[in-house]
Short mmCIF file of C-alpha atoms in Angstrom, two decimals:
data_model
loop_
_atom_site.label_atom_id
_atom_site.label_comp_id
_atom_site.label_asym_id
_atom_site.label_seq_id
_atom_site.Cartn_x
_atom_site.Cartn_y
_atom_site.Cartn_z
CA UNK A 677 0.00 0.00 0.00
CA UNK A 678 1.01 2.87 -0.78
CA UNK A 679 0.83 5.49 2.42
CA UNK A 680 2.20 8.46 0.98
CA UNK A 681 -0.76 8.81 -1.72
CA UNK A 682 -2.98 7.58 0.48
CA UNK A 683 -2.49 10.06 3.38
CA UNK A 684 -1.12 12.75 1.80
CA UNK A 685 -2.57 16.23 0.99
CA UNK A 686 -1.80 17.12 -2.70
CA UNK A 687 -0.62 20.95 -2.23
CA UNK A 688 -3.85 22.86 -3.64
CA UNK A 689 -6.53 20.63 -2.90
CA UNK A 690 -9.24 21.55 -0.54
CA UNK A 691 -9.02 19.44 2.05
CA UNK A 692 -12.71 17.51 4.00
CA UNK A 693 -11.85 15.89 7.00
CA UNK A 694 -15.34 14.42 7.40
CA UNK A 695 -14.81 12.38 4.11
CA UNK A 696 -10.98 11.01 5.67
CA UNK A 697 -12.38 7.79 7.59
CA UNK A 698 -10.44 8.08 11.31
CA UNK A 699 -10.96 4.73 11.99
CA UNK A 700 -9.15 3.06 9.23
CA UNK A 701 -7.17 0.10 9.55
CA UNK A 702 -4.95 -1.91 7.46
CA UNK A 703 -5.01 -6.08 7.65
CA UNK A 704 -4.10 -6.04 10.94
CA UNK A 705 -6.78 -7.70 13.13
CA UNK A 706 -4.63 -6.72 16.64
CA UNK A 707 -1.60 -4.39 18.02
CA UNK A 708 0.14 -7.83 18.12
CA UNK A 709 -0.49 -8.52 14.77
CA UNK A 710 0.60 -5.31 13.28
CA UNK A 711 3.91 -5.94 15.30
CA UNK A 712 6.01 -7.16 13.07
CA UNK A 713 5.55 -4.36 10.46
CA UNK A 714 5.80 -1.81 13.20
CA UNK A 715 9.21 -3.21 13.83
CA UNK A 716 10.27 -3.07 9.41
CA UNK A 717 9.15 0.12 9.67
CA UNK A 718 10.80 1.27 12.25
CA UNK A 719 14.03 0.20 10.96
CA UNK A 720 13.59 2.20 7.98
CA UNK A 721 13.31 5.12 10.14
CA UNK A 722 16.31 4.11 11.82
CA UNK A 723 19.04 3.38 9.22
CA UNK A 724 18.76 6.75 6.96
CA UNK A 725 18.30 8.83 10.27
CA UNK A 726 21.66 7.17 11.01
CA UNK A 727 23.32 8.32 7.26
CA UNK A 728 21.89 11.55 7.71
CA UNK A 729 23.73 12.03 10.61
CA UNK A 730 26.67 10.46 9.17
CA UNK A 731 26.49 12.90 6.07
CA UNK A 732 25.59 15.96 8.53
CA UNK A 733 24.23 18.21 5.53
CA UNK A 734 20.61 18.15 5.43
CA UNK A 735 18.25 18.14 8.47
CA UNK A 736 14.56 16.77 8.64
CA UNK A 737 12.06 18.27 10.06
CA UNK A 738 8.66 16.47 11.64
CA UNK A 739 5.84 18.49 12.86
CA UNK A 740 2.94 16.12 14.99
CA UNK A 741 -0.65 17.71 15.39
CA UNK A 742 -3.60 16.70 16.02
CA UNK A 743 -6.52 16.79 18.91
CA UNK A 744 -5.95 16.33 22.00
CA UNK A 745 -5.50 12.27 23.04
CA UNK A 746 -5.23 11.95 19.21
CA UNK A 747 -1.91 10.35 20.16
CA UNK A 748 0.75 12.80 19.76
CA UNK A 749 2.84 11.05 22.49
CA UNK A 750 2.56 7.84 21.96
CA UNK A 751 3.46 8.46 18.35
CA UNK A 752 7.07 10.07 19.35
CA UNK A 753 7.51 7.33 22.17
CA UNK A 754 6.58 4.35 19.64
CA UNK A 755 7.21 5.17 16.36
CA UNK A 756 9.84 8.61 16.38
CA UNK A 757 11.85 6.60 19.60
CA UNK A 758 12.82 4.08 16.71
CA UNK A 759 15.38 6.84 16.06
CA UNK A 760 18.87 7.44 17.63
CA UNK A 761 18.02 10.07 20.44
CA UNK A 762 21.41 11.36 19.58
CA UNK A 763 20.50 12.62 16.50
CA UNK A 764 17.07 14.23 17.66
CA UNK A 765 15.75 16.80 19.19
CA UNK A 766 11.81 16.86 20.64
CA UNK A 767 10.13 20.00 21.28
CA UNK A 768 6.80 20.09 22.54
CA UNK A 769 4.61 23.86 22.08
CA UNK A 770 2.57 24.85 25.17
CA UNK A 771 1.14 28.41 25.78
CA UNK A 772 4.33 31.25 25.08
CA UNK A 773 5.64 32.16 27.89
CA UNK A 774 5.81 36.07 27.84
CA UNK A 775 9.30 36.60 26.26
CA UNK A 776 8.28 33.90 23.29
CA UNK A 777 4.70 35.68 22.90
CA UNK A 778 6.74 38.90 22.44
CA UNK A 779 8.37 37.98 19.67
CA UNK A 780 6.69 37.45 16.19
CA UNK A 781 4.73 34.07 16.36
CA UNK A 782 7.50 31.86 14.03
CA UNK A 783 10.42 33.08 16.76
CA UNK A 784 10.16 30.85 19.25
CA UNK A 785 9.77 27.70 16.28
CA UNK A 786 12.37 28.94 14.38
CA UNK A 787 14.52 28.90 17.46
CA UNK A 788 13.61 24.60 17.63
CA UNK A 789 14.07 23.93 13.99
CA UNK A 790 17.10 21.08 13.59
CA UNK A 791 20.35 21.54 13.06
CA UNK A 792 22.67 19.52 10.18
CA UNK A 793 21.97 15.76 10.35
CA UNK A 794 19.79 16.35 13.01
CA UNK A 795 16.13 15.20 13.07
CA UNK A 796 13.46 18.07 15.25
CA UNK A 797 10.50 16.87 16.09
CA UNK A 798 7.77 19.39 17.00
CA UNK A 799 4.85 18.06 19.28
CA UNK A 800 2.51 20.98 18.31
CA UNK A 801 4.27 23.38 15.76
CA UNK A 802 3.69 26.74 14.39
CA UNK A 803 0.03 25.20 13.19
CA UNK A 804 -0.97 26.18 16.66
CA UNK A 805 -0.73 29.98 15.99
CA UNK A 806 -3.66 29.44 13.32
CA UNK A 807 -5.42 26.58 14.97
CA UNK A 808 -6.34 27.27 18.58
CA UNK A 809 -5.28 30.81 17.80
CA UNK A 810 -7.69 31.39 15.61
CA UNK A 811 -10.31 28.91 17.43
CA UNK A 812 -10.27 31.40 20.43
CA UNK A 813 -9.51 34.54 18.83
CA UNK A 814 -6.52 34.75 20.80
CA UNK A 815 -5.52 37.51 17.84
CA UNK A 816 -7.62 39.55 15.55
CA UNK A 817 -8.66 37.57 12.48
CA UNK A 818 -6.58 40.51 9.84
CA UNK A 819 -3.31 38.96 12.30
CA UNK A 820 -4.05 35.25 12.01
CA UNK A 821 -5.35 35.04 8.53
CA UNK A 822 -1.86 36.42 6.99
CA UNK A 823 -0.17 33.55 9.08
CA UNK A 824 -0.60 30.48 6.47
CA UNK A 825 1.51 32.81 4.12
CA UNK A 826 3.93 33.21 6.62
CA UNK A 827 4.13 29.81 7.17
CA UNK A 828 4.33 28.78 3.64
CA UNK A 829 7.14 31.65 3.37
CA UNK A 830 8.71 30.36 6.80
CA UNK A 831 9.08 26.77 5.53
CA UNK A 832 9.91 27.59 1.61
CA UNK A 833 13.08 29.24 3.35
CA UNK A 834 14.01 26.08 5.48
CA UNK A 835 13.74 23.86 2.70
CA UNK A 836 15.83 25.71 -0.03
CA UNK A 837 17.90 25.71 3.36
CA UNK A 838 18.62 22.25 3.38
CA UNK A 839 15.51 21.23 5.77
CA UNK A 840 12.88 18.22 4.50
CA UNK A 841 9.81 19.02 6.20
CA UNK A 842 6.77 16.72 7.41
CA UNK A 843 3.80 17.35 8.39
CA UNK A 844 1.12 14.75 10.22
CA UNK A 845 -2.33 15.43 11.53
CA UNK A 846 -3.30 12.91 13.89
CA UNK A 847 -7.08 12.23 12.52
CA UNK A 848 -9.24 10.87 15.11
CA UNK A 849 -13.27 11.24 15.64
CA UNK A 850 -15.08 12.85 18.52
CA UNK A 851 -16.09 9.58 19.81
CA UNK A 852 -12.79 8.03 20.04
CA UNK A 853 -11.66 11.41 21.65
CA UNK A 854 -13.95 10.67 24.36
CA UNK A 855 -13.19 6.89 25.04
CA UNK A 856 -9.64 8.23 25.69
CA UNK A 857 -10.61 10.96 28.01
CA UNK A 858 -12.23 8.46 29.97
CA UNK A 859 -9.43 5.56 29.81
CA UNK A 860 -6.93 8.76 31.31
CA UNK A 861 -9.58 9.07 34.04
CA UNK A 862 -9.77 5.44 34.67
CA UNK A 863 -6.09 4.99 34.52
CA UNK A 864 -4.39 6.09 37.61
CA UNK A 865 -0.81 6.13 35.59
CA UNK A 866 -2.17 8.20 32.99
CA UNK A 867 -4.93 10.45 35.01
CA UNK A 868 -2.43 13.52 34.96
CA UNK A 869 -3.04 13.55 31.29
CA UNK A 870 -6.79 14.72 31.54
CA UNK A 871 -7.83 18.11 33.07
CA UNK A 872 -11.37 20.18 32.49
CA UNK A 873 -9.50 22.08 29.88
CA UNK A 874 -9.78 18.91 27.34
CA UNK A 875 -13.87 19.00 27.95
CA UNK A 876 -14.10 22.64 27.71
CA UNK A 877 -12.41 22.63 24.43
CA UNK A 878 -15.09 19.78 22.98
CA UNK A 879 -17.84 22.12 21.60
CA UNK A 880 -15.19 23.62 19.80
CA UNK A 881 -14.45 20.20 17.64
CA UNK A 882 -16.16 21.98 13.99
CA UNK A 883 -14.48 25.17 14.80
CA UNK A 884 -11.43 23.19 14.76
CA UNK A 885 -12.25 20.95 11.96
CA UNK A 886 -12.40 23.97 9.86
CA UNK A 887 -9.20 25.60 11.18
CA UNK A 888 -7.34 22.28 10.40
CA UNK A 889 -9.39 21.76 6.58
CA UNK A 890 -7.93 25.54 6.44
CA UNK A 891 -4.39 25.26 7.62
CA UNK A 892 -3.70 21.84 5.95
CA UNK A 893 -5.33 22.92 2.50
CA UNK A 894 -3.45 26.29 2.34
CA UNK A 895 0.12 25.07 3.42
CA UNK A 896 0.69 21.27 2.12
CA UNK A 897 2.96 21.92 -0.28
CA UNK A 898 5.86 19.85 -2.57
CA UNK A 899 8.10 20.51 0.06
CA UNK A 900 6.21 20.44 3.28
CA UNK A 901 3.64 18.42 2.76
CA UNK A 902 0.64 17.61 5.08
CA UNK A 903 -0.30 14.13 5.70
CA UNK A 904 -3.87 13.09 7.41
CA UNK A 905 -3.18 10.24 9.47
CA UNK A 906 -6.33 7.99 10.96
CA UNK A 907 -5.43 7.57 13.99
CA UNK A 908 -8.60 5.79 15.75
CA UNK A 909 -6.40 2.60 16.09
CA UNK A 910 -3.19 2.94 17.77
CA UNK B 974 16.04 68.84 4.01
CA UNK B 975 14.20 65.61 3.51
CA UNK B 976 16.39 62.80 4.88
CA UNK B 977 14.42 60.37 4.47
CA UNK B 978 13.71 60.79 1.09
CA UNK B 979 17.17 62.04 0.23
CA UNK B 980 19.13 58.87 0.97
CA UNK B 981 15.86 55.70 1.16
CA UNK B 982 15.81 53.63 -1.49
CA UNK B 983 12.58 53.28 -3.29
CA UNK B 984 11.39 49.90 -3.55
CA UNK B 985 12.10 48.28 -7.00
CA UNK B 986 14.53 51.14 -8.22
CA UNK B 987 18.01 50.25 -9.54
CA UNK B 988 20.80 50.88 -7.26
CA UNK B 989 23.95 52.64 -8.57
CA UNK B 990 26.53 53.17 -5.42
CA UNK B 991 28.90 55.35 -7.86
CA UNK B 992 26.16 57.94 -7.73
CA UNK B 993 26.30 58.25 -4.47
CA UNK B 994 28.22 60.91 -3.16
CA UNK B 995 29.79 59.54 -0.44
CA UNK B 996 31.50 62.66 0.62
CA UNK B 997 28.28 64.07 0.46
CA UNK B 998 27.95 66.82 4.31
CA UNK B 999 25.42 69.37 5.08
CA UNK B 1000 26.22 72.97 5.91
CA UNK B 1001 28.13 72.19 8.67
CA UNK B 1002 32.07 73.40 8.70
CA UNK B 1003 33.13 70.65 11.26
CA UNK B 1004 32.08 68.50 13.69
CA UNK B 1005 31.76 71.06 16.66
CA UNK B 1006 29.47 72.97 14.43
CA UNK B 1007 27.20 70.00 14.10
CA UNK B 1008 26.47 68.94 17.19
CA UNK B 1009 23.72 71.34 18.14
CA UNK B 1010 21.56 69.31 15.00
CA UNK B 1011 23.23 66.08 16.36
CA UNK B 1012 21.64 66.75 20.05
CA UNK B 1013 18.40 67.52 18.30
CA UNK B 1014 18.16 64.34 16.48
CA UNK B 1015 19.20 62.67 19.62
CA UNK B 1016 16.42 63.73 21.50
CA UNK B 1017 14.01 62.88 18.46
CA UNK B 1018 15.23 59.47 18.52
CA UNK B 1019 15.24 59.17 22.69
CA UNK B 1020 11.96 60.20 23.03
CA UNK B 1021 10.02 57.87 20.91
CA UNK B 1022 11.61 54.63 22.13
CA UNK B 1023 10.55 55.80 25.73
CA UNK B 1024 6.83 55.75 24.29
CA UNK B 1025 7.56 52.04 22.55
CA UNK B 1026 9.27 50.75 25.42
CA UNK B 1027 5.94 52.01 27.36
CA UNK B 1028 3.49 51.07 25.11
CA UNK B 1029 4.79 47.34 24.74
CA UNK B 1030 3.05 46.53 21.74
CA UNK B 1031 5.61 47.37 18.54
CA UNK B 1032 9.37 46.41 17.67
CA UNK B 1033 12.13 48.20 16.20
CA UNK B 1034 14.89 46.07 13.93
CA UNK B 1035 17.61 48.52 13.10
CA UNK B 1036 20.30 46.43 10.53
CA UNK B 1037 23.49 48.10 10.00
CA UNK B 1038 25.94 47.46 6.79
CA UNK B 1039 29.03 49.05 5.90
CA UNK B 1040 32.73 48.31 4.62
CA UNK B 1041 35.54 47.82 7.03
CA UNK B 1042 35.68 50.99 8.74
CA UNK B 1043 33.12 52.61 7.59
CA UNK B 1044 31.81 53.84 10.82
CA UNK B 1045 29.19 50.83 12.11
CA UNK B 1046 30.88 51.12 15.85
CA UNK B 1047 30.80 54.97 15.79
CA UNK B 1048 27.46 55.13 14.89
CA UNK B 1049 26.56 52.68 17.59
CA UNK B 1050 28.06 54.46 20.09
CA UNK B 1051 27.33 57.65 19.09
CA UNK B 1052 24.27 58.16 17.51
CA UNK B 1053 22.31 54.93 18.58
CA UNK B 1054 23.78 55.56 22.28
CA UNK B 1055 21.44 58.27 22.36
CA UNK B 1056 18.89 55.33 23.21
CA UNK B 1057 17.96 53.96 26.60
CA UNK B 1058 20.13 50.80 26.84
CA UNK B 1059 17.62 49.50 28.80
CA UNK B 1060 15.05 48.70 25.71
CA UNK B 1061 17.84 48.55 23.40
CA UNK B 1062 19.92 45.13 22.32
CA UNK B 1063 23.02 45.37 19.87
CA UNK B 1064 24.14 42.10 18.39
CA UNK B 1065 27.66 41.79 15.99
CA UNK B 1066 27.31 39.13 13.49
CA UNK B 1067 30.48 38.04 12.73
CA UNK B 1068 31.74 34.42 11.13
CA UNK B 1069 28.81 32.14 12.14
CA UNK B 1070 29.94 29.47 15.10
CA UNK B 1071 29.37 25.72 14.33
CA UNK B 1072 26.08 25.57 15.80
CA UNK B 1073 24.59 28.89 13.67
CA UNK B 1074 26.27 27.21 10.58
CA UNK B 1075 24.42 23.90 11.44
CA UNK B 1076 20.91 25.52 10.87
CA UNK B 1077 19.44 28.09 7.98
CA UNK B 1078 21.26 31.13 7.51
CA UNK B 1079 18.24 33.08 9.14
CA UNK B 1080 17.97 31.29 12.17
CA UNK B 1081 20.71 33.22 13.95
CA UNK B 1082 19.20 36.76 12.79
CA UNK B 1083 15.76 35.75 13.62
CA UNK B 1084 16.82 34.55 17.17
CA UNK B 1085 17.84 37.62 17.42
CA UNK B 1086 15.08 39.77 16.68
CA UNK B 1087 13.61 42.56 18.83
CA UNK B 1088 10.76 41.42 21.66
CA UNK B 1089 7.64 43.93 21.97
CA UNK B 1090 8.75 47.49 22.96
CA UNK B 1091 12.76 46.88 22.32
CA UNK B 1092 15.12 48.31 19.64
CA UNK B 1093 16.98 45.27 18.33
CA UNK B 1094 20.53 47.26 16.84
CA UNK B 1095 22.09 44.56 13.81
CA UNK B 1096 26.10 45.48 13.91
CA UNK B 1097 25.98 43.84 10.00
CA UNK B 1098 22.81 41.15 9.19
CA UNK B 1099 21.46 38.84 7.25
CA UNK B 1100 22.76 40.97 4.44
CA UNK B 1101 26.29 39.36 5.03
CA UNK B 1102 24.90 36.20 3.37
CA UNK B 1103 24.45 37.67 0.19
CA UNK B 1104 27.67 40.33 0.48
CA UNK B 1105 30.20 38.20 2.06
CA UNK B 1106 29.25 35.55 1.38
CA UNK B 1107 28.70 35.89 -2.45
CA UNK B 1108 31.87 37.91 -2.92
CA UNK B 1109 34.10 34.94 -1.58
CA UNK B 1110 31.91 32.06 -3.12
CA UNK B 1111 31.55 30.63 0.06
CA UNK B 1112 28.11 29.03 -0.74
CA UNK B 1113 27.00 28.09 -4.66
CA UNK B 1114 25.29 30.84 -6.19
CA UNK B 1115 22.33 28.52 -6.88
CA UNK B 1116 22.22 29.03 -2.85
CA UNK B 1117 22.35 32.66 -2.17
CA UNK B 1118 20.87 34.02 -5.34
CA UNK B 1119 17.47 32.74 -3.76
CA UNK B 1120 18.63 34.16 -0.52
CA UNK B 1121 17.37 38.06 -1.65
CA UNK B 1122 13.75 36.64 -1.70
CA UNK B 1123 14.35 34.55 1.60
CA UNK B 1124 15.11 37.69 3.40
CA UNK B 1125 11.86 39.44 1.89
CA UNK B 1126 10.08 36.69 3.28
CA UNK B 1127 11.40 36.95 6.18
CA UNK B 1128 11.39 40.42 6.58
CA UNK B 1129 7.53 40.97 5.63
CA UNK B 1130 6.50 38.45 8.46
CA UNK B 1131 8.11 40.34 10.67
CA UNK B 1132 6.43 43.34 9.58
CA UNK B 1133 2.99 41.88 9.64
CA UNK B 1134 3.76 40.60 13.42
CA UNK B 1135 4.77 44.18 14.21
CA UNK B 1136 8.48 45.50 13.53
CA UNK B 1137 9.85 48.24 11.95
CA UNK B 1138 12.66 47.60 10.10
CA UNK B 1139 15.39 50.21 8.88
CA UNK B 1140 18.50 49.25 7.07
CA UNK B 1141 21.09 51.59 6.66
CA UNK B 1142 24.85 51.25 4.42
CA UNK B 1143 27.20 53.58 5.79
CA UNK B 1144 28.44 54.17 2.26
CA UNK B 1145 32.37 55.09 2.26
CA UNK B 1146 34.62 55.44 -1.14
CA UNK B 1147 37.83 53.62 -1.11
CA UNK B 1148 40.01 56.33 -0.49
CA UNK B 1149 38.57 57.30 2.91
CA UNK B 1150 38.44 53.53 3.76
CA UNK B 1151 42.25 53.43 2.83
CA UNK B 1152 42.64 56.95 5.33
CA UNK B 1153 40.77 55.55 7.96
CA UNK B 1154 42.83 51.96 7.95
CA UNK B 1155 46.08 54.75 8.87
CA UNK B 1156 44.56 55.98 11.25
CA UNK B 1157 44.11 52.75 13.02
CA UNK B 1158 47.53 51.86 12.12
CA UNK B 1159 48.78 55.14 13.89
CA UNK B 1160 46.38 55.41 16.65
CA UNK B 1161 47.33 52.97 19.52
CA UNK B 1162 43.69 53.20 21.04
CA UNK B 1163 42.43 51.95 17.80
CA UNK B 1164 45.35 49.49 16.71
CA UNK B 1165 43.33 46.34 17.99
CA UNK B 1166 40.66 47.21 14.73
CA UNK B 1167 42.86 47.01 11.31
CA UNK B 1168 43.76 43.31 10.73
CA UNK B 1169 45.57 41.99 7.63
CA UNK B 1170 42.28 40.57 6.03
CA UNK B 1171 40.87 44.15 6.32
CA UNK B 1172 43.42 44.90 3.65
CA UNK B 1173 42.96 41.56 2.05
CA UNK B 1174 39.40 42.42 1.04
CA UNK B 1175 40.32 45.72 -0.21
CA UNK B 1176 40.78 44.09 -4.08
CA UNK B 1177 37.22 42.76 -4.26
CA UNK B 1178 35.90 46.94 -3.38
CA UNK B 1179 34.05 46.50 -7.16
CA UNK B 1180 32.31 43.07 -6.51
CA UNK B 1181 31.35 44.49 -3.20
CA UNK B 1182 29.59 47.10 -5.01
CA UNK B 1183 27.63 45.27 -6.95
CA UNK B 1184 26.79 43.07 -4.29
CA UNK B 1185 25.54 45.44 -2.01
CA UNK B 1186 24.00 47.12 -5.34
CA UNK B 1187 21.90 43.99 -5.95
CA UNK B 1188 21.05 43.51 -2.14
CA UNK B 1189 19.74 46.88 -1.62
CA UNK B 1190 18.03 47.34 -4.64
CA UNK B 1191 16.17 43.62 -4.34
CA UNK B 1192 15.57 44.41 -0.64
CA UNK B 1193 14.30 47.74 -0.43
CA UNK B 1194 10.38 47.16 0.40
CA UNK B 1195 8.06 49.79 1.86
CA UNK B 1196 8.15 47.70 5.31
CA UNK B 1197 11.80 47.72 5.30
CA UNK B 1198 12.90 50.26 3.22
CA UNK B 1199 17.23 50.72 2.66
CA UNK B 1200 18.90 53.85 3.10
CA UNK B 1201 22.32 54.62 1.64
CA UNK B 1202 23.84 56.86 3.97
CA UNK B 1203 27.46 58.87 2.79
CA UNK B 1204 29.39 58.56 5.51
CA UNK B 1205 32.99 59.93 4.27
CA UNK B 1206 32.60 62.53 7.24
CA UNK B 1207 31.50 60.99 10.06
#
């Protein structure tokens, strides 16, 4: 199969989340069964993360969105931790503290980006600043509607730079949102995860769906594309 | 007399360097006789940054270019001094350290950018990647002749998030340059500033020039317009 058709955004197209099916699932009847092709997979991760570090003259650059409990985590831990931590860098994006949040929004990203041979990986990225952003009109809509530009500037320049950049939205329904919630309540190890903040930000899931159909349509491009990940099943 | 539009560079015009009269000096007779005007300016440029710093909303980028010795330091001190240090930050760009040179050639610039209410002071900029840099081949030109638009890029998002930019060429002929080197050579104070590779770059004055022709001519924008400022008499 052929992922990189299948999940990616072709740059221009208008992107409908509703018609992207979050619960999709290859052959794979169980976690255990999809084991051994987690494990090929992560290999080839591993071996030309290991040449580009050896050749130290381009740098790759991952950015992870997606809801909350879509599985941002889990996907670094599992999947990104089948890379040399030597050669890596994670950065995760919470609220700007008050020096980043006076600088222009793509500071405090630019800052994180990867160095030679180096792999960054962004948990939250400079999506944020037109996702949430613009969800809670955190700036004026004349401010955040100039910002896919930006971005599309922002990353043009890191690629001609040397920098490949990926993009992956973590798809996952309302419903399976929920179940999650709950399993962090239930969970004693993994209660610290949940807080009212994920509820209150529920009746917000459209207003998000279209910020998302937004940013991913306007800034999947040849070299930094988007990629819509279903992301029901672990 | 108008300055500003005396010496800015409109955007999109065609810069030629040997028109500018770089011994070009007001009415003044000397020095002593100009610092009544110099005072006033002073005070003109105090007196808003105390609002800026106040208000906490807007940035100032000042980026400063210039042969060898053609006065960056002086003006600094001098006529950029007249600032409150306090909301002020000067950076030096010289040759980039591993780490800078492991990452885009913005990233170092953009980390250091103004923050809301500061004066950000550029002691040579960006710019160097498409003077120095080009003059000495030390990238392919397939690499910094897409660097002008880069810095556009760049430039405009900062804009939109709130700076004012102002880029200035202290614009010297090769004669005073050659003076000036003496004068280091004689003054013991001052010895520490001539080096050998000073000298050395003296031969490529005419590539310079076109260089700096085709930076500030691509680079002039009306959000960060260039000003060529003769600066034979200090």
């Amino acid at each position: 199969m052929n992922y990189v058709k299948q999940f990616g955004v072709k740059p221009g197209s208008k992107v409908d989340l509703a018609k992207v099916a979050a619960s999709f699932s290859k052959v794979h009847e169980s976690h255990e069964h999809a084991l051994p092709e987690i494990e090929q997979y992560s290999q080839k991760l591993h071996d030309p993360q290991y040449l580009m570090y050896a050749e130290d003259k381009r740098w790759l650059l991952i950015c992870l969105q997606g809801r909350d409990a879509a599985g941002k985590d889990g996907t670094i831990n599992r999947v990104l931790g089948a890379m040399n931590p030597q050669g890596c860098t994670v950065t995760g994006f919470k609220v700007p503290s008050k020096d980043e949040a006076d600088h222009d929004f793509l500071w405090r990203y630019h800052r994180q980006t990867s160095a030679k041979g180096q792999v960054a990986i962004f948990n939250r990225s400079h999506y944020e600043d037109v996702l949430v952003v613009r969800v809670h009109d955190l700036v004026p809509k004349e401010v955040w509607s100039k910002r896919s530009a930006q971005i599309n500037d922002f990353e043009k320049t890191l690629a001609d730079n040397g920098t490949h950049i990926l993009k992956f939205d973590l798809h996952i329904d309302p419903e399976e949102q929920l179940e999650r919630f709950k399993q962090r309540i239930d969970d004693p190890a993994r209660h610290w995860k949940i807080s009212d903040g994920d509820y209150a930000e529920r009746p917000f899931w459209d207003v998000y769906t279209q910020a998302f159909e937004d940013a991913i349509g306007k800034c999947s491009t040849e070299h930094a594309p988007w990629f819509v990940i279903p992301s029901n099943h672990k």
